CSV table of C-alpha atoms in Angstrom, one decimal:
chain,number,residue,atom,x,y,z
A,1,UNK,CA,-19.7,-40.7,191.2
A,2,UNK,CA,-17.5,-38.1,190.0
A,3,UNK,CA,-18.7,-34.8,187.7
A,4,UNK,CA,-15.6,-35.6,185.7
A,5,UNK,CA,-14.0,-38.4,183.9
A,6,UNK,CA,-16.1,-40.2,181.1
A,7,UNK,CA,-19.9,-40.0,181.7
A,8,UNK,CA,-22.6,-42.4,182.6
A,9,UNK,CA,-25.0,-41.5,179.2
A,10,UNK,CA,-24.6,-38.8,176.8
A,11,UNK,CA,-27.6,-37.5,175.0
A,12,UNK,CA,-27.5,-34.7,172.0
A,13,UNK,CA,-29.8,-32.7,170.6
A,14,UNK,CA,-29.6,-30.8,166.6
A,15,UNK,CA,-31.5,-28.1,166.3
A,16,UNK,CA,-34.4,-28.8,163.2
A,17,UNK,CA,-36.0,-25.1,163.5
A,18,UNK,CA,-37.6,-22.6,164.9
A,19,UNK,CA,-37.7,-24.0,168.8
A,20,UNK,CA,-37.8,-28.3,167.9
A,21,UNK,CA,-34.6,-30.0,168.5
A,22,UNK,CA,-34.0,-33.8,167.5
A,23,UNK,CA,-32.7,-36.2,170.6
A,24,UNK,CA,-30.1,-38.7,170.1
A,25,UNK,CA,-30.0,-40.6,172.8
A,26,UNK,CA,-27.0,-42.6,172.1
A,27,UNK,CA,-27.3,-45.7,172.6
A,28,UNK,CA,-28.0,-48.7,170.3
A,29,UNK,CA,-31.3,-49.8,169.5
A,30,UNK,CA,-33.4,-46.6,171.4
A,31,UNK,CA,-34.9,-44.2,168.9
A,32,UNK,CA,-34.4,-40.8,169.5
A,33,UNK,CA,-37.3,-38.0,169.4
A,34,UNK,CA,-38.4,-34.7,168.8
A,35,UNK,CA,-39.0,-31.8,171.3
A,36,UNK,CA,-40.4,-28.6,170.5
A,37,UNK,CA,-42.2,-26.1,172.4
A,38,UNK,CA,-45.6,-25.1,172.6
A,39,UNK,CA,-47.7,-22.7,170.6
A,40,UNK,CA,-48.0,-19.8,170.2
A,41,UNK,CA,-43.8,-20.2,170.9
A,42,UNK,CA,-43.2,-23.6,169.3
A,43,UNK,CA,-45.1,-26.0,166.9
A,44,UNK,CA,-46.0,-28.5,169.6
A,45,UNK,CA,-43.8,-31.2,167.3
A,46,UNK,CA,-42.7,-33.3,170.1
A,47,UNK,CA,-43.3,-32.6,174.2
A,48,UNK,CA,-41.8,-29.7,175.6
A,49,UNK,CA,-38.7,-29.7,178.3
A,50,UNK,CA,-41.4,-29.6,181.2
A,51,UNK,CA,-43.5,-32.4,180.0
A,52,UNK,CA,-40.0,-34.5,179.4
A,53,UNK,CA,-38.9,-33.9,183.1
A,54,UNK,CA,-42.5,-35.2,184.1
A,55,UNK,CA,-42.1,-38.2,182.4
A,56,UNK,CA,-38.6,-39.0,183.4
A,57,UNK,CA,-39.9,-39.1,187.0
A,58,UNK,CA,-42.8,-40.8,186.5
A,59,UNK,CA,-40.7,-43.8,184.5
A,60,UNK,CA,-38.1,-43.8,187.4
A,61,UNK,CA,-41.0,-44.2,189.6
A,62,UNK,CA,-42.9,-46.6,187.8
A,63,UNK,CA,-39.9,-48.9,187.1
A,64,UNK,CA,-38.5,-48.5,190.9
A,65,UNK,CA,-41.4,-49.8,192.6
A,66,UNK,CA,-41.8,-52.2,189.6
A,67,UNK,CA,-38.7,-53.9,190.4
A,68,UNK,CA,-39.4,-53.7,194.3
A,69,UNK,CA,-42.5,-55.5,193.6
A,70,UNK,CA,-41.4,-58.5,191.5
A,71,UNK,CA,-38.6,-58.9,193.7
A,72,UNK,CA,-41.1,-60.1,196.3
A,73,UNK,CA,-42.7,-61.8,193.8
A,74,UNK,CA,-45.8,-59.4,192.9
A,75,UNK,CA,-46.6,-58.7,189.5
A,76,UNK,CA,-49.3,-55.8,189.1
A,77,UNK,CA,-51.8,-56.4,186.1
A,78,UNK,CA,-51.2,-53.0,185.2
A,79,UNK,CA,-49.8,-49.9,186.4
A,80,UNK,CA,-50.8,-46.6,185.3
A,81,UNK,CA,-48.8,-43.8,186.3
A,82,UNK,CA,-50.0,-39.6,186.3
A,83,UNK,CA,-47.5,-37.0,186.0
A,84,UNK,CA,-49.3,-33.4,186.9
A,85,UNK,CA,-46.6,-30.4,186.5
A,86,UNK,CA,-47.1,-27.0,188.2
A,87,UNK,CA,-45.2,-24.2,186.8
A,88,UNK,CA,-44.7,-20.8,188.8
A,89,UNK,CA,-42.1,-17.6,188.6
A,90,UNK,CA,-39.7,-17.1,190.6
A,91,UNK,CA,-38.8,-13.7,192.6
A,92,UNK,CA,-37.1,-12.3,188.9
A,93,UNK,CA,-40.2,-13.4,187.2
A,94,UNK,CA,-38.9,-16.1,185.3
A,95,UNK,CA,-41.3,-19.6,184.1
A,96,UNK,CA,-40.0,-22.3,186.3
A,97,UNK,CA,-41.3,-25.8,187.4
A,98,UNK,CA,-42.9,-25.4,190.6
A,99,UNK,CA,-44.0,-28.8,191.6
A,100,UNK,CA,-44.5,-32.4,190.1
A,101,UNK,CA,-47.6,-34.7,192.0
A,102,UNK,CA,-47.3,-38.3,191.1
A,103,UNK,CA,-49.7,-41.0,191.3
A,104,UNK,CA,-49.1,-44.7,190.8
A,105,UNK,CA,-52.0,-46.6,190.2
A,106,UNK,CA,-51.4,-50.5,191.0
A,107,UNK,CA,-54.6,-52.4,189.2
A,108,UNK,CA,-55.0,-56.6,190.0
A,109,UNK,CA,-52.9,-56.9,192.5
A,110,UNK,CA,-53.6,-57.9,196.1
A,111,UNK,CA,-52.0,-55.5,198.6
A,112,UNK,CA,-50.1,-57.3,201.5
A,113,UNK,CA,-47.7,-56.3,203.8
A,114,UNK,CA,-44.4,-57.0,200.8
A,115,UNK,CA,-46.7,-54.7,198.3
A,116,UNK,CA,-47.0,-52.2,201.4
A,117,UNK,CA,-43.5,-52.6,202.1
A,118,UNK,CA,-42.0,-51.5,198.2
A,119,UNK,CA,-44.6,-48.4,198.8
A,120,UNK,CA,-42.2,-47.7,202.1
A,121,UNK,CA,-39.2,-48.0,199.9
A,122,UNK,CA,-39.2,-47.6,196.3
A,123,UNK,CA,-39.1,-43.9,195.9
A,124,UNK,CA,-35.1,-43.9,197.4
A,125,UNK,CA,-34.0,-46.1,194.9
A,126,UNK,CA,-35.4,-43.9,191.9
A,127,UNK,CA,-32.7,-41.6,190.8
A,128,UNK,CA,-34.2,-39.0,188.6
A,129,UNK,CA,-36.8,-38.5,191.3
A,130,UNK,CA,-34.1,-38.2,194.1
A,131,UNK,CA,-32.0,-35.8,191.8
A,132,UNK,CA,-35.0,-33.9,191.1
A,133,UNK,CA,-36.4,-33.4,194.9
A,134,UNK,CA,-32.8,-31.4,195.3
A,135,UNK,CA,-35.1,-28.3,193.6
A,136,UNK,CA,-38.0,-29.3,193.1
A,137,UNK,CA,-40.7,-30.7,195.2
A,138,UNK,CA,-42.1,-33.7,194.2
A,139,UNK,CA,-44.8,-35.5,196.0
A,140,UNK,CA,-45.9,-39.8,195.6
A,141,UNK,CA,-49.1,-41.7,195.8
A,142,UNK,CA,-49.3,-45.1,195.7
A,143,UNK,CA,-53.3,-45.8,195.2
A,144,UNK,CA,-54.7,-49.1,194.2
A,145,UNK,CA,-56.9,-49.9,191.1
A,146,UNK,CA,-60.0,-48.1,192.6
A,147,UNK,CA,-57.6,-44.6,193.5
A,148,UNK,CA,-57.5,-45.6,197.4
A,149,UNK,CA,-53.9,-44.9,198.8
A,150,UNK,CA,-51.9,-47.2,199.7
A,151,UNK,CA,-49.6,-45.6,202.3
């Protein structure tokens, strides 16, 4: 994929006041949303650019070793996914996101070698997390409905 040319998604964001901003996603059908920062700064309207990074990697995560798992045919009764952020400065003193932790929580579903197997491979296929990892670390854990890992 080429930086140039026509792109993949487009996204746009009007600013509302103060520091919220509506999204536009653009595309049909997918409501767009408010972000804002936090007080003191913000009005805490929507989530904040941090929190929005945390979720995009936990949803590209969840949905990655979703489809691994119903691919071999395993359909969790629920999965419950934890995003913690840690922000730090860096050498100039400047708020940055220092690390993400994930942890997928699989609940009613018996763990077999195929389930083991997608907890081997689904993290490569996720995108946002891959893009993300170029900067910032991001560590995985697959645990089962009692928070025992998996791997």
């Amino acid at each position: 994929m080429a930086d140039s040319g026509d792109p993949d998604f487009e996204v746009q964001l009007a600013h509302r006041g103060r520091w919220a901003f509506d999204v536009d996603f653009r595309k049909e059908g997918v409501p767009g949303c408010v972000m804002d920062e936090p007080a003191p700064l913000g009005d805490q309207t929507g989530p904040d650019a941090a929190r929005t990074l945390a979720a995009a990697v936990g949803d590209c995560l969840s949905a990655s070793l979703l489809f691994c798992l119903r691919k071999f045919d395993r359909e969790p009764e629920g999965l419950e996914t934890a995003v913690r952020g840690f922000m730090t400065r860096n050498e100039r003193g400047h708020l940055r996101v220092g690390s993400l932790e994930v942890t997928l929580r699989l609940r009613g579903l018996e763990v077999d070698t195929k389930v083991r197997r997608c907890t081997e491979l689904f993290e490569e296929h996720c995108p946002v997390t891959s893009s993300v990892r170029q900067g910032i670390p991001v560590r995985v854990t697959v645990t089962d409905e009692k928070g025992s890992p998996l791997a």
